[in-house]
Structures are given as C-alpha cells and as structure tokens.
mmCIF file of C-alpha atoms in Angstrom:
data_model
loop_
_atom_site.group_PDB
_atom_site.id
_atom_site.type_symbol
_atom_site.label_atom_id
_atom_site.label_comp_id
_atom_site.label_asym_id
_atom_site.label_seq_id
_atom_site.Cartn_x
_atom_site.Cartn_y
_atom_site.Cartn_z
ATOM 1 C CA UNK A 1 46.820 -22.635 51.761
ATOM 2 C CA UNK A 2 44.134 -21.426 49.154
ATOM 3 C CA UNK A 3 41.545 -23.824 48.110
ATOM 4 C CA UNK A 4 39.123 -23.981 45.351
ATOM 5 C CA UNK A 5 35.544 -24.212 46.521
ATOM 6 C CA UNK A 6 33.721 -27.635 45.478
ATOM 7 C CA UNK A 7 29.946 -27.171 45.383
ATOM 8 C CA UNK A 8 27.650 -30.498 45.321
ATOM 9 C CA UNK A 9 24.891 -29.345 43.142
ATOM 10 C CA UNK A 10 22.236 -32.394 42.669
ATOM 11 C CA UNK A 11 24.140 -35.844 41.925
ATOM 12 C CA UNK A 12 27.524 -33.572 40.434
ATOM 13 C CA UNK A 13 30.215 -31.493 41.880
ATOM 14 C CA UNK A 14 30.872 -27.713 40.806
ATOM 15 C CA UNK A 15 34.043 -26.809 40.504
ATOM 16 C CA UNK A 16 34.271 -22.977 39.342
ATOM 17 C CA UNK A 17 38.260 -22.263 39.039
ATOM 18 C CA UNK A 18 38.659 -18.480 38.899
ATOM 19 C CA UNK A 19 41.580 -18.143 40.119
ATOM 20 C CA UNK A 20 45.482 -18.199 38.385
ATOM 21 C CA UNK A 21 46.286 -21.834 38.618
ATOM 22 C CA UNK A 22 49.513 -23.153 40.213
ATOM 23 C CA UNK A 23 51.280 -26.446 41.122
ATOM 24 C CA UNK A 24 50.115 -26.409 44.549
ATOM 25 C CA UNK A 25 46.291 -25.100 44.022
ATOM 26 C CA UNK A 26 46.103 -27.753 41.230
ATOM 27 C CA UNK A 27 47.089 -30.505 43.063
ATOM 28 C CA UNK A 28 45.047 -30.111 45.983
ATOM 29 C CA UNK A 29 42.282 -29.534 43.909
ATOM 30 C CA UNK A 30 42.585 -33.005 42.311
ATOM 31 C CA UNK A 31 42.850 -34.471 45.634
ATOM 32 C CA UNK A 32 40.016 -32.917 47.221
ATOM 33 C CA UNK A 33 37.547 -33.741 44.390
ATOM 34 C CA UNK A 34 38.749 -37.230 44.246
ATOM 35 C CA UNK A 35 37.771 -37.309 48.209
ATOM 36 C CA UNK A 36 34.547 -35.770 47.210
ATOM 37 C CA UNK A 37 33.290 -37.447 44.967
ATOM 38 C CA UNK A 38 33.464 -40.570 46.855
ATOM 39 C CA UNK A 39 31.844 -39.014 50.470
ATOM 40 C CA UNK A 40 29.182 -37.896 47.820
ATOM 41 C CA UNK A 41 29.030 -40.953 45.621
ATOM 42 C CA UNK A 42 28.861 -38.240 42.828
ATOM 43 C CA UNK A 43 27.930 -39.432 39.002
ATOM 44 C CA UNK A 44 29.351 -36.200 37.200
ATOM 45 C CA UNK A 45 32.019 -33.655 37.825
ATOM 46 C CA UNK A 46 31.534 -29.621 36.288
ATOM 47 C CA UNK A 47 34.637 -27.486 36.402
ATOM 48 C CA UNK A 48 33.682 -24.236 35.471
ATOM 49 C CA UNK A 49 36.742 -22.264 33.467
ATOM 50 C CA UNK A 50 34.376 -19.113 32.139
ATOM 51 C CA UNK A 51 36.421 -17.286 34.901
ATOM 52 C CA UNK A 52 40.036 -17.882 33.385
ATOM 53 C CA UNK A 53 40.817 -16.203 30.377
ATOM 54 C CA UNK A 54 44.261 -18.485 29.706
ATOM 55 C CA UNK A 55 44.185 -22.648 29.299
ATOM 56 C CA UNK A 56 47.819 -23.025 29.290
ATOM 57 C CA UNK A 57 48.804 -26.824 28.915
ATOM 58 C CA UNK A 58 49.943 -27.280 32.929
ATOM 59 C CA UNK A 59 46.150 -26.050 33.501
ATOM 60 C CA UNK A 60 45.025 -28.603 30.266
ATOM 61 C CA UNK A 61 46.605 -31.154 32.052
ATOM 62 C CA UNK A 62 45.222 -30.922 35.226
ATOM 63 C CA UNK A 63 41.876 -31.082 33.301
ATOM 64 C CA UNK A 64 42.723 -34.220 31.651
ATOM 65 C CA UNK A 65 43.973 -36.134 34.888
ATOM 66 C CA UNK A 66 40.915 -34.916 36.950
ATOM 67 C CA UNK A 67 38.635 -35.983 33.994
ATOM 68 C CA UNK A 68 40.318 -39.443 33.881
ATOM 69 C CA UNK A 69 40.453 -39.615 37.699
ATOM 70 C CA UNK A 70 37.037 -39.230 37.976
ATOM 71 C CA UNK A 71 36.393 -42.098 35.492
ATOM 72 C CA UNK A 72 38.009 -44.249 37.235
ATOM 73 C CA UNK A 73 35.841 -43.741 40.047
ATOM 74 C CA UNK A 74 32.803 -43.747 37.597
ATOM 75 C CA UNK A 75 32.113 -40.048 37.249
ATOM 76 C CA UNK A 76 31.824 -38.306 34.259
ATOM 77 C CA UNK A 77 33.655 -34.700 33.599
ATOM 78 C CA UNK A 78 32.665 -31.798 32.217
ATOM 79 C CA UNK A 79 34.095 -28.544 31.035
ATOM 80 C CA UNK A 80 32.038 -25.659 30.576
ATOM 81 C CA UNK A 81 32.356 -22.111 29.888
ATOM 82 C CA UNK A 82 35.832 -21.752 27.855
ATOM 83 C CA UNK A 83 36.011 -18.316 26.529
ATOM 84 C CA UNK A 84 36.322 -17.986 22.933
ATOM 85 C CA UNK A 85 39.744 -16.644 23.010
ATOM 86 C CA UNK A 86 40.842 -19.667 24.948
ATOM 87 C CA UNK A 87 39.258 -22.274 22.911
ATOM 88 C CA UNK A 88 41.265 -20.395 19.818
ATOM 89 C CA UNK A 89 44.206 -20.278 21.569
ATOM 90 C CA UNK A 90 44.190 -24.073 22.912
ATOM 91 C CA UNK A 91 43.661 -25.694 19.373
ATOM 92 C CA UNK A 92 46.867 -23.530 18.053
ATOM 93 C CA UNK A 93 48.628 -24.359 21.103
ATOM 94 C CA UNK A 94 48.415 -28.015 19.859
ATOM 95 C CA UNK A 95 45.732 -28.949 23.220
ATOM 96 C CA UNK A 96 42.616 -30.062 22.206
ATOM 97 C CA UNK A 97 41.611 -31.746 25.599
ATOM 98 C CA UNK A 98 40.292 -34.924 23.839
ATOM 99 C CA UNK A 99 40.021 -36.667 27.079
ATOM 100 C CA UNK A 100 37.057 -34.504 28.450
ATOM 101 C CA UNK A 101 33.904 -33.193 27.570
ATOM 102 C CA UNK A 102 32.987 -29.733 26.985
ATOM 103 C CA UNK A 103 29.845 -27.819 27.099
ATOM 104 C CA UNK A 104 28.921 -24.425 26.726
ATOM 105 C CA UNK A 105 26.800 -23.856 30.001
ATOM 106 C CA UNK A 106 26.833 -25.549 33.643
ATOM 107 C CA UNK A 107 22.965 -26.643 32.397
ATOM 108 C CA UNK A 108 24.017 -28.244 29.463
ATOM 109 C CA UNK A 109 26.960 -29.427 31.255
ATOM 110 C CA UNK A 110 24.414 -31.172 33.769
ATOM 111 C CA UNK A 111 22.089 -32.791 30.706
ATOM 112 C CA UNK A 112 25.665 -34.162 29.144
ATOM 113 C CA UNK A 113 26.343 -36.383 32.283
ATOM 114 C CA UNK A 114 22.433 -37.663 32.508
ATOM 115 C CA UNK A 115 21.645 -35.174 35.240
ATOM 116 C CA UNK A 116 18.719 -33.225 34.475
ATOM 117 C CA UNK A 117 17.517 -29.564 36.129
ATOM 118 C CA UNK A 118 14.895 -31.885 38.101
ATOM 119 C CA UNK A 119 17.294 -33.886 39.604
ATOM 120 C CA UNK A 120 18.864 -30.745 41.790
ATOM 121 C CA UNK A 121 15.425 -30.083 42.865
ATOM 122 C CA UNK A 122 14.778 -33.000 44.361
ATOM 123 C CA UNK A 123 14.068 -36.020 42.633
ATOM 124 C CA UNK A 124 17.238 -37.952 41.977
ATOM 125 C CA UNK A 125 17.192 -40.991 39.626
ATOM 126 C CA UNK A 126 14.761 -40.437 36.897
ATOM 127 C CA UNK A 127 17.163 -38.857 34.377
ATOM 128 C CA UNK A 128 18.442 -40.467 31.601
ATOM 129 C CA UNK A 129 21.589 -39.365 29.677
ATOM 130 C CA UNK B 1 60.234 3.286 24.212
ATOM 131 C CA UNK B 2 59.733 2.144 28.103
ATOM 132 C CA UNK B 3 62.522 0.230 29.880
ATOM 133 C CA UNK B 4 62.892 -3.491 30.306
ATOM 134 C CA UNK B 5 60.328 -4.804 32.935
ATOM 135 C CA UNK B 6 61.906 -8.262 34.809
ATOM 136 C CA UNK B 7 59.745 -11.220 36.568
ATOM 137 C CA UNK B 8 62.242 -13.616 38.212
ATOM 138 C CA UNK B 9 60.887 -16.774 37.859
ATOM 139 C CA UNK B 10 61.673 -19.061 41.172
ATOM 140 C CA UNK B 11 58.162 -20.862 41.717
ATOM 141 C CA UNK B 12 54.496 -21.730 40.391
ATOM 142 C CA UNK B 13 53.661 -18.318 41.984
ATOM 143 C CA UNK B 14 55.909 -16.353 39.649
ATOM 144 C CA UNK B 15 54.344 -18.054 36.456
ATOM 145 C CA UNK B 16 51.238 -16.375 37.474
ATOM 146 C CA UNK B 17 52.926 -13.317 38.163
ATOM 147 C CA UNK B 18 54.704 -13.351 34.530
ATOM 148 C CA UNK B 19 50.666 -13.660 32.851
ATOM 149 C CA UNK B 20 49.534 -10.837 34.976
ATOM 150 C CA UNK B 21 52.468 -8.566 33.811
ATOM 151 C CA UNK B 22 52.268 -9.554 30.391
ATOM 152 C CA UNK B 23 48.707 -8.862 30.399
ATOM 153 C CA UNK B 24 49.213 -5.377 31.748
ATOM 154 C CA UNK B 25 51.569 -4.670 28.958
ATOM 155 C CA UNK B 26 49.797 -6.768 26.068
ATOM 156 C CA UNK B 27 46.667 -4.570 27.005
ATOM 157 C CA UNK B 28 48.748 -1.299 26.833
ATOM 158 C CA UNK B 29 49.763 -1.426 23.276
ATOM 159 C CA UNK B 30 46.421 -2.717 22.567
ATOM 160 C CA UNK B 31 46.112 -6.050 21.418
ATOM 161 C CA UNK B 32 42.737 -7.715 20.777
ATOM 162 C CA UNK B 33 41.103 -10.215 23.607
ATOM 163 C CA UNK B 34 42.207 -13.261 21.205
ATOM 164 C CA UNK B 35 45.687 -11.897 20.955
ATOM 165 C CA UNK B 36 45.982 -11.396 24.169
ATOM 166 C CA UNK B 37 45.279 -15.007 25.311
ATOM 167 C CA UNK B 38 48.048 -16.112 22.680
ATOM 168 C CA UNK B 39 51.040 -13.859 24.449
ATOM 169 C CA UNK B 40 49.386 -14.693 28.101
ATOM 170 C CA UNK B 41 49.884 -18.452 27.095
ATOM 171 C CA UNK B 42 53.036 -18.752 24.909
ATOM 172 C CA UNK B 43 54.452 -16.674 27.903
ATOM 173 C CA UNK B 44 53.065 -18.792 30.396
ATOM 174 C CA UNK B 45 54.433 -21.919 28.469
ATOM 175 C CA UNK B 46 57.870 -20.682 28.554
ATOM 176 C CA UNK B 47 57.804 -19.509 31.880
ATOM 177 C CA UNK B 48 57.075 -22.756 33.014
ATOM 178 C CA UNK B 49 59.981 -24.540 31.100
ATOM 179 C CA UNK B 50 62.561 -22.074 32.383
ATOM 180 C CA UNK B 51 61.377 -23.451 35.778
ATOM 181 C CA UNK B 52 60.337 -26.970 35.266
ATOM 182 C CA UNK B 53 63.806 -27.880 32.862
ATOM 183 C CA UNK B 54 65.892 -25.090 34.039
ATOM 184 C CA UNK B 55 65.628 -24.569 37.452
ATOM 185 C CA UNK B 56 63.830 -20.910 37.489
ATOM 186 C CA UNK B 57 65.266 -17.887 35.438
ATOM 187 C CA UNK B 58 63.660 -15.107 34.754
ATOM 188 C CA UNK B 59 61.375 -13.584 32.236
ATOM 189 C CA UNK B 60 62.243 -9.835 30.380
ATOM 190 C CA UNK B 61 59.520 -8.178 29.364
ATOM 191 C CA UNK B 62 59.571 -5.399 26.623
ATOM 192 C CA UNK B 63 57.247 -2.921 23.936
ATOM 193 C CA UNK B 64 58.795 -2.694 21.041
ATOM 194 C CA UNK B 65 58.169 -0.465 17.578
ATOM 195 C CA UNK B 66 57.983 -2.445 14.253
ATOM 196 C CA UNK B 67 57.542 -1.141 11.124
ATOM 197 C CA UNK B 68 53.891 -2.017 11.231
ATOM 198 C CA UNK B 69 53.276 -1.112 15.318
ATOM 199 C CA UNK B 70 53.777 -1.818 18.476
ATOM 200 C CA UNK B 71 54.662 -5.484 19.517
ATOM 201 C CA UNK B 72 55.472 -7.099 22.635
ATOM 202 C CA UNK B 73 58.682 -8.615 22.896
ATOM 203 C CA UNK B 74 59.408 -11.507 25.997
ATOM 204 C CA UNK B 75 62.280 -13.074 26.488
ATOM 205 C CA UNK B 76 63.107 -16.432 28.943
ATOM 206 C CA UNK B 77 66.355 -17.074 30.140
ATOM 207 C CA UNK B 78 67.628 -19.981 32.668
ATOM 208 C CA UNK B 79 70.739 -21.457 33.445
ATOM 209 C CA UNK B 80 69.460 -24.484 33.549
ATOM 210 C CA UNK B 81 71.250 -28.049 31.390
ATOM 211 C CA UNK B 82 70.108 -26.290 27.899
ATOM 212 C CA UNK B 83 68.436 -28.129 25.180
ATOM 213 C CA UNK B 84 71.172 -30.569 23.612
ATOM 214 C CA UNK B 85 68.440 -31.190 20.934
ATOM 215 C CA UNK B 86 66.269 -27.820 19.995
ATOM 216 C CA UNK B 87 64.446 -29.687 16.806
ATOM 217 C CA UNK B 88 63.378 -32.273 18.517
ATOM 218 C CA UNK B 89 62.871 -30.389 21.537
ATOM 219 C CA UNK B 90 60.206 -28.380 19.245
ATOM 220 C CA UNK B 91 58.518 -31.446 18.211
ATOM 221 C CA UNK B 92 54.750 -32.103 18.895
ATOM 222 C CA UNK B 93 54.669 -34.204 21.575
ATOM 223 C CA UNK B 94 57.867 -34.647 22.928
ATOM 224 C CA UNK B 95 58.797 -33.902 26.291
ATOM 225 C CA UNK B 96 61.875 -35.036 28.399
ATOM 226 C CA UNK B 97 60.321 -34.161 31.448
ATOM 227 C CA UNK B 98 56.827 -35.374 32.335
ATOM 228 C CA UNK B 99 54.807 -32.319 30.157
ATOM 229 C CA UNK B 100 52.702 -32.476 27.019
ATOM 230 C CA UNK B 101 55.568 -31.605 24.550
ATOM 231 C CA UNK B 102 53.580 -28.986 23.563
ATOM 232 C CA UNK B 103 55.122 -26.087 25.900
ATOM 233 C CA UNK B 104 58.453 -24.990 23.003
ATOM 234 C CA UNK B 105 55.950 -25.819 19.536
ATOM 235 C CA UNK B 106 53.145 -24.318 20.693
ATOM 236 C CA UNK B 107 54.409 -20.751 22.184
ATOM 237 C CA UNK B 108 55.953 -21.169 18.714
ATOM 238 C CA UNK B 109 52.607 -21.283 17.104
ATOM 239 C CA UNK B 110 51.006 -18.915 19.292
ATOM 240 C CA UNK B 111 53.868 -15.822 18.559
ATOM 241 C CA UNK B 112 54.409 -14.321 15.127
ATOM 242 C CA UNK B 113 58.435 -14.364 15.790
ATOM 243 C CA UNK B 114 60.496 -17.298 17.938
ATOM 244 C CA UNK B 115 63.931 -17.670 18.756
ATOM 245 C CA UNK B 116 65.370 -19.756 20.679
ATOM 246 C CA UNK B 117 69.442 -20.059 21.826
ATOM 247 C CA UNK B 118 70.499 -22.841 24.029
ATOM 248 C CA UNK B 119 73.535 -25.309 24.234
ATOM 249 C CA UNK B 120 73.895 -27.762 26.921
ATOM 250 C CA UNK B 121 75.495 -26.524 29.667
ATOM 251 C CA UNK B 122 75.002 -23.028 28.610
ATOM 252 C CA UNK B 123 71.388 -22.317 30.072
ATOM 253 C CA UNK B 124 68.449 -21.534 27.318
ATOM 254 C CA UNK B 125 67.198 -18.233 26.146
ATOM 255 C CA UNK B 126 63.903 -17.882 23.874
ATOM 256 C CA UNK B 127 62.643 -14.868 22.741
ATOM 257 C CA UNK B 128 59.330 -14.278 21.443
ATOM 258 C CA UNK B 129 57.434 -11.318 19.694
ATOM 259 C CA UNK B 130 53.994 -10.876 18.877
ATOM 260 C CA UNK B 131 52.911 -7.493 16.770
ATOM 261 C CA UNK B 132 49.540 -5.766 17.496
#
C-alpha cells in the first residue's frame, strides 16, 4: 500500500502530499502522523499541498481532522503552499479550512508554529512563537 | 464533436481517475489554470457522492459547442436511494452522510450550469457544464 513520506525536519513533521488523495492514502496518513508525532514528541505539523492542484472537500477534511488531531496531542498544523487556483476554488466551494493555519512557504510555515530556521540546525528551544 | 468518454466509478481510486480525465479534456478545449481547478473539483465532488450516497455509478464525460465556445459537459449517474429532498440536499452544510454538506452546493457554485434529477428509489443524475 502507498504511503506518504513524513519527514522530521527540526521540532516539526513535513508532510509534502503530491499525490491524488484517496480514502485509503488519507487515512493511513492520519494514522501514521498521529504515531509520529508522539515517537518524535513533535510541537508543529507542515503538510505541504503546493504539489496538488485540486482541494476537494474529502481532501479539506482530512486537513481539518489531522489539524485537530494534532492539537489534541499539542501540535500545531500548518498548511503551506496552496496554489492560487485552489485557494479560489476552495472559498467558492464553500471550504475555507478555518480549523488550520495556512502559510505561504514551509519557512514561514516553521516561524508560525514558534520554530525558527535555527532550531533545524541545531539548537532546539530558544524560539519563541 | 468527439464521442462520450465513461469513468465507472466503483472506488476512491476511480475518483482520482475521473480528475485526471477531466483534466485531460478541460485542458483540450482550453480552459484557464483557475477554471480548470473549478471542473477538476465540482467533478471530483460529485464523483464522490455517486459513490459515498449511491453506491458507485459512473461519470460521462463530454465537449460540447455553445454559442459562445467550447464547454465541458459531465454528467453523474448512480442507482443509488436518490435524493428524497434535492433543496435541502443543496443546502450549505447539510449532509446525511458524514460529509461537509458542501459536495451538491458547491459543484453548484463552482459550474456555470447544474442540473440535477433524482427521486428516491430512482438513482440520481447531475449534470454539470462549465464554458471556456
């Protein structure tokens, strides 16, 4: 069965879904970040969408469960790098993913949750949101 | 004009498989990037009803000629229990299943022409259009 990569970059996960989301992919992606981020005592989760160019609402939702998921377990989630087209076509759609937080780059994406540059290379801690 | 083009839709797979074909087409009659996304994701919506509420169907894909250009015209048909209630069906936020609500109102939104025929019992078809 396919799997999305998860990447541990500094105190956060990477997510970077570039593939056509389905039932199956989705669900095991929830699952194995929600493993992750415990066995990595992760602070902040960054799904990368700038490789889909649809957010239909079955792939919305999945973004708002892993986002409230992960607060639960005290991480904070990110979305960055919706396409313009997509953002257009998820407000008309009626989806305006209220539950998570966007940003434009994976860098920015990093300073939202408190997790500076520095602290991927190498000194955790010192960052403040 | 070119023939009918049919996705059966049976699993999550074949939603997939419905975007990537109505990509191929939306790009042939040359619809802009933003356009695009609409058809890719009312199409994607609907696909996803016919198999979530109606137990699969299948999705016909066609280019048509309007007076203005070429559009692309989708329809989704499943024999599933219909929709004993299409207004409220195509209300914001309601969903019968365990969905957004948004799937019906906002492929409306996102085509420039939406039909929809369904009576319980009797399976639903909706077809949707959306000009270049």
């Amino acid at each position: 069965m396919d799997r999305i990569p998860i990447l541990k970059l500094g105190d956060a996960l990477l997510v970077s879904v570039q593939v056509d989301m389905h039932d199956r992919l989705s669900k095991a992606l929830e699952e194995d970040l929600t493993s992750k981020i415990i066995a990595a005592k992760s602070k902040g989760v960054l799904i990368d969408i700038s490789g889909l160019d649809i957010v239909d609402s079955f792939i919305g939702r999945m973004l708002d469960t892993i986002a409230a998921v992960a607060r639960m377990l005290d991480a904070d989630t990110v979305v960055v790098g919706m396409r313009p087209a997509v953002a257009i076509t998820l407000v008309e759609l009626g989806l305006t993913l209220s539950g998570v937080k966007t940003a434009l780059t994976v860098e920015r994406g990093m300073a939202m949750i408190g997790l500076g540059v520095s602290t991927i290379h190498g000194e955790p801690g010192h960052e403040g949101s | 004009m070119r023939g009918l083009e049919t996705v059966p839709i049976r699993e999550g797979t074949d939603v997939v498989r419905v975007r990537q074909q109505v990509r191929v087409l939306a790009q042939q009659i040359g619809l802009g990037t933003v356009d695009q996304t609409k058809i890719i994701t009312a199409a994607s919506e609907l696909a996803r009803n016919a198999l979530e509420y109606g137990g699969g169907g299948m999705a016909v894909m066609e280019i048509v000629t309007g007076p203005s250009g070429p559009g692309l015209r989708l329809s989704f048909e499943d024999q599933g229990p219909g929709i004993p209630d299409i207004q409220r069906a195509m209300t914001d936020g309601y969903s019968s299943g365990g969905g957004l609500g948004l799937g019906l109102s906002g492929a409306k939104r996102l085509s420039n022409e939406f039909e929809i025929h369904s009576s319980p019992g009797a399976g639903t078809r909706i077809v949707i259009t959306r000009w270049k």
